[in-house]
XYZ file of C-alpha atoms in Angstrom:
271
model
C -12.307 -26.335 -13.860
C -8.760 -27.393 -14.464
C -8.212 -23.867 -16.291
C -10.174 -21.648 -13.339
C -8.884 -23.450 -10.578
C -4.788 -22.941 -11.676
C -5.834 -18.990 -11.992
C -7.788 -19.448 -8.115
C -3.571 -20.160 -6.576
C -2.051 -17.079 -7.184
C -4.343 -14.897 -6.323
C -5.536 -16.939 -3.425
C -1.102 -17.360 -2.282
C -1.390 -12.858 -2.458
C -5.024 -12.068 -1.093
C -3.264 -14.874 2.153
C 0.227 -12.964 1.576
C -1.395 -9.214 1.625
C -3.615 -10.188 4.711
C -0.696 -12.012 6.859
C 1.217 -8.549 6.248
C -2.068 -6.523 7.160
C -2.062 -8.605 10.429
C 1.438 -8.104 10.901
C 1.249 -4.164 10.804
C -1.143 -4.276 12.817
C 0.247 -5.727 15.654
C 4.250 -4.843 15.640
C 3.861 -2.637 12.638
C 6.257 -4.248 10.957
C 6.422 -7.291 8.093
C 8.783 -9.213 7.964
C 10.730 -9.216 4.175
C 10.067 -13.240 3.219
C 6.517 -11.700 2.100
C 7.987 -9.971 -0.638
C 10.005 -12.483 -1.171
C 6.862 -15.735 -1.309
C 5.829 -12.557 -3.520
C 8.420 -12.459 -6.513
C 9.242 -15.442 -6.140
C 5.266 -16.141 -7.090
C 5.994 -13.401 -9.818
C 8.404 -14.851 -11.830
C 6.515 -18.177 -11.769
C 3.437 -16.419 -13.420
C 5.776 -14.447 -15.627
C 7.260 -17.397 -16.471
C 3.374 -17.788 -19.265
C 4.730 -15.031 -20.602
C 7.630 -14.920 -21.618
C 11.394 -16.619 -20.501
C 13.052 -12.535 -20.125
C 9.491 -11.421 -18.895
C 10.364 -13.890 -16.571
C 13.897 -12.349 -16.082
C 12.831 -9.180 -15.961
C 10.493 -9.946 -14.105
C 13.249 -11.769 -11.390
C 16.165 -8.760 -11.496
C 12.944 -6.067 -10.239
C 12.546 -9.096 -7.520
C 15.699 -9.734 -6.321
C 16.172 -5.676 -6.497
C 12.792 -5.000 -3.888
C 13.873 -8.569 -1.592
C 17.736 -7.880 -1.289
C 19.890 -5.991 0.449
C 22.648 -6.866 -1.086
C 21.772 -5.312 -4.807
C 22.394 -1.958 -3.640
C 24.656 1.429 -5.794
C 25.909 0.562 -8.914
C 24.759 -2.703 -8.228
C 21.804 -1.808 -8.504
C 21.188 -0.197 -11.680
C 22.875 -2.840 -13.387
C 20.170 -5.376 -12.390
C 17.608 -2.680 -12.916
C 19.262 -1.975 -16.095
C 19.198 -5.495 -17.687
C 15.816 -5.609 -15.985
C 14.647 -3.343 -18.177
C 16.480 -4.874 -21.040
C 13.906 -8.202 -20.214
C 11.713 -6.705 -20.419
C 12.483 -3.807 -23.972
C 13.110 -7.701 -25.758
C 9.982 -9.080 -24.329
C 7.995 -6.518 -25.976
C 10.120 -7.434 -29.198
C 9.357 -11.275 -29.052
C 4.696 -10.667 -28.448
C 4.338 -7.282 -29.324
C 0.656 -8.509 -28.645
C 1.870 -9.058 -24.975
C 3.677 -4.890 -25.037
C 0.690 -3.939 -22.189
C 2.233 -6.847 -19.285
C 5.586 -5.312 -20.971
C 6.114 -2.388 -20.121
C 3.258 -2.139 -17.383
C 4.855 -4.522 -15.340
C 8.282 -2.261 -14.777
C 6.324 0.563 -14.998
C 4.650 0.021 -12.059
C 7.156 -1.166 -9.978
C 9.384 2.125 -10.195
C 6.526 4.259 -10.070
C 6.062 2.183 -6.635
C 9.468 3.024 -5.695
C 8.120 7.097 -7.119
C 6.615 7.018 -4.291
C 8.243 5.664 -1.215
C 11.035 7.907 -2.061
C 8.737 11.188 -2.222
C 7.156 10.338 0.260
C 2.932 9.889 -1.250
C 3.527 6.064 0.686
C 5.653 6.321 4.329
C 6.302 2.673 4.747
C 9.006 1.313 2.845
C 6.768 -1.927 3.428
C 3.333 -0.197 1.691
C 6.230 0.401 -0.956
C 6.666 -3.011 -1.246
C 3.514 -4.525 -1.774
C 2.699 -2.524 -4.147
C 5.798 -3.569 -6.640
C 5.049 -7.012 -5.361
C 1.521 -7.037 -6.305
C 2.461 -5.150 -9.928
C 4.849 -8.495 -10.194
C 2.339 -10.745 -9.268
C -0.439 -9.941 -10.371
C 0.400 -8.288 -14.176
C -3.166 -8.366 -15.953
C -6.540 -8.457 -14.173
C -7.534 -12.329 -13.362
C -10.800 -13.805 -15.013
C -12.331 -15.040 -11.602
C -13.931 -10.896 -10.651
C -17.504 -11.071 -9.855
C -19.031 -7.736 -10.550
C -16.060 -5.458 -12.379
C -14.735 -7.210 -15.673
C -12.125 -4.734 -16.590
C -12.543 -2.644 -19.865
C -9.611 -2.475 -22.590
C -8.429 0.196 -23.300
C -8.588 1.534 -20.086
C -7.551 -1.364 -17.396
C -4.666 -0.903 -19.280
C -4.121 2.277 -17.782
C -5.306 1.561 -14.585
C -3.758 -2.202 -14.497
C -4.637 -4.159 -11.142
C -2.347 -2.955 -8.465
C -3.322 0.760 -9.697
C -5.861 -0.324 -9.554
C -5.749 -1.676 -5.226
C -4.167 0.641 -4.278
C -6.876 3.879 -5.672
C -8.898 1.616 -3.683
C -7.466 1.557 -0.338
C -7.057 5.111 -0.349
C -10.722 5.238 -0.657
C -11.166 3.184 2.171
C -8.687 5.578 4.237
C -11.730 7.752 3.929
C -14.296 5.203 6.205
C -12.467 6.626 9.854
C -11.977 9.899 8.494
C -15.705 10.521 8.032
C -15.890 8.884 11.354
C -13.409 10.373 13.003
C -16.018 13.840 11.401
C -18.893 12.869 12.394
C -17.698 12.275 16.742
C -15.992 15.557 16.764
C -19.135 16.697 15.544
C -20.712 15.400 18.514
C -18.197 16.173 21.325
C -18.966 19.700 19.537
C -15.202 20.142 18.535
C -14.937 22.216 15.345
C -12.150 23.161 13.878
C -8.406 21.867 11.946
C -8.451 18.079 11.938
C -11.281 17.828 12.481
C -12.109 14.756 10.597
C -7.923 13.460 11.169
C -8.404 14.679 14.939
C -9.114 13.216 18.247
C -8.520 13.760 22.306
C -6.670 11.270 24.694
C -5.482 10.647 28.308
C -1.828 11.400 27.843
C -1.718 7.839 29.747
C -3.273 6.331 26.869
C -1.774 8.042 24.086
C 1.612 6.501 24.966
C 0.574 3.205 24.330
C -1.127 3.665 22.192
C -0.866 3.268 18.172
C -0.806 7.505 17.825
C 0.661 10.249 16.090
C 0.092 13.483 18.397
C -0.380 16.375 17.352
C 0.367 19.605 20.073
C 3.621 20.506 21.459
C 5.172 22.018 24.160
C 6.836 25.774 22.194
C 7.572 28.620 24.404
C 5.650 27.363 27.611
C 2.556 26.834 25.608
C 0.917 23.787 24.681
C 0.246 24.285 20.545
C -0.224 22.102 17.800
C 2.663 20.573 15.608
C 2.598 18.855 12.685
C 2.249 14.534 13.577
C 5.367 14.178 16.344
C 7.671 10.221 16.270
C 9.068 11.796 20.138
C 7.930 9.278 22.277
C 9.380 12.844 24.102
C 6.771 15.027 23.601
C 3.687 13.390 26.471
C 6.514 14.474 29.002
C 6.297 17.882 28.285
C 2.848 18.265 28.291
C 2.658 16.602 31.354
C 5.058 19.123 32.313
C 2.680 21.770 30.790
C -0.857 20.416 33.037
C -2.047 18.641 30.267
C -4.469 15.815 31.013
C -5.734 15.177 26.916
C -3.839 14.980 23.959
C -4.990 15.390 20.720
C -3.860 13.018 18.383
C -4.172 11.848 14.655
C -4.263 8.036 14.643
C -1.155 5.401 13.004
C -3.356 3.810 10.577
C -1.988 1.114 9.100
C -2.251 1.764 5.299
C -1.226 -2.131 4.148
C -5.154 -3.216 5.547
C -6.725 -1.207 3.418
C -4.369 -2.958 0.746
C -5.382 -5.744 2.189
C -9.188 -5.642 1.546
C -9.045 -3.238 -1.505
C -6.071 -6.647 -3.016
C -9.430 -8.408 -1.765
C -11.967 -6.292 -3.428
C -9.938 -6.194 -6.241
C -9.150 -9.084 -7.962
C -11.652 -11.633 -6.270
C -15.188 -8.848 -6.386
C -12.829 -6.799 -9.845
C -12.005 -2.461 -10.387
C -15.224 -0.582 -9.287
C -13.888 1.742 -11.174
C -14.253 0.193 -14.655
C -17.872 0.604 -12.947
C -17.013 4.184 -15.081
C -16.248 1.796 -18.810
C -18.789 -0.592 -18.350
């Protein structure tokens, strides 16, 4: 009973942090870095249960993620030292190589996602990287879908959270598709856009996908230019087609609950 309690405490803390981050993202579209500092500190505690070099490597990655001062040549040094620490950990205990390889790989993958724009928000990327460090292996408390090895080595908890979160983003797309179908709209963006009155759109968390070009109202990529509403109003528009700013931390928080409590649903394919 005591052992299960100690397993649950870090998972509970991770979920509290993820839910808090999602709430901040919904309300203000900004997430204080303190969330990731908490998970970074937790990751050092968790990784110390594997080995000292693992804890050192984890701490260095957390430092790189949370400190604004770690940049340029210093960032290269910190990341390199972290990789060396994980390599030493692998040599000391080859049986834990899946942890000591998986953690830095997932962390660097999150960094790559951010650099390439696959994860557009810095908070989204930090959430993924924090989960990679704080939850390197699946907990043994999962209710429905326990990990199946060796497949689970290729899909650690952070990757499972990301994939489940991406799946959850399909829900509003289905809803928008039905709404547009009901209102008789057929065409581009049928599953990703809808219309709002200009005044409502300008005060809402949405991106306009229409703008004025050569005096004509035309479709455009999602825009953060607040002047678009004035241009549309001057062109005589009263409504504008928009796409919602769905904060990705919301599905990530829900996915964290699913994966860490119920289990990785993708494991059902291998059970």
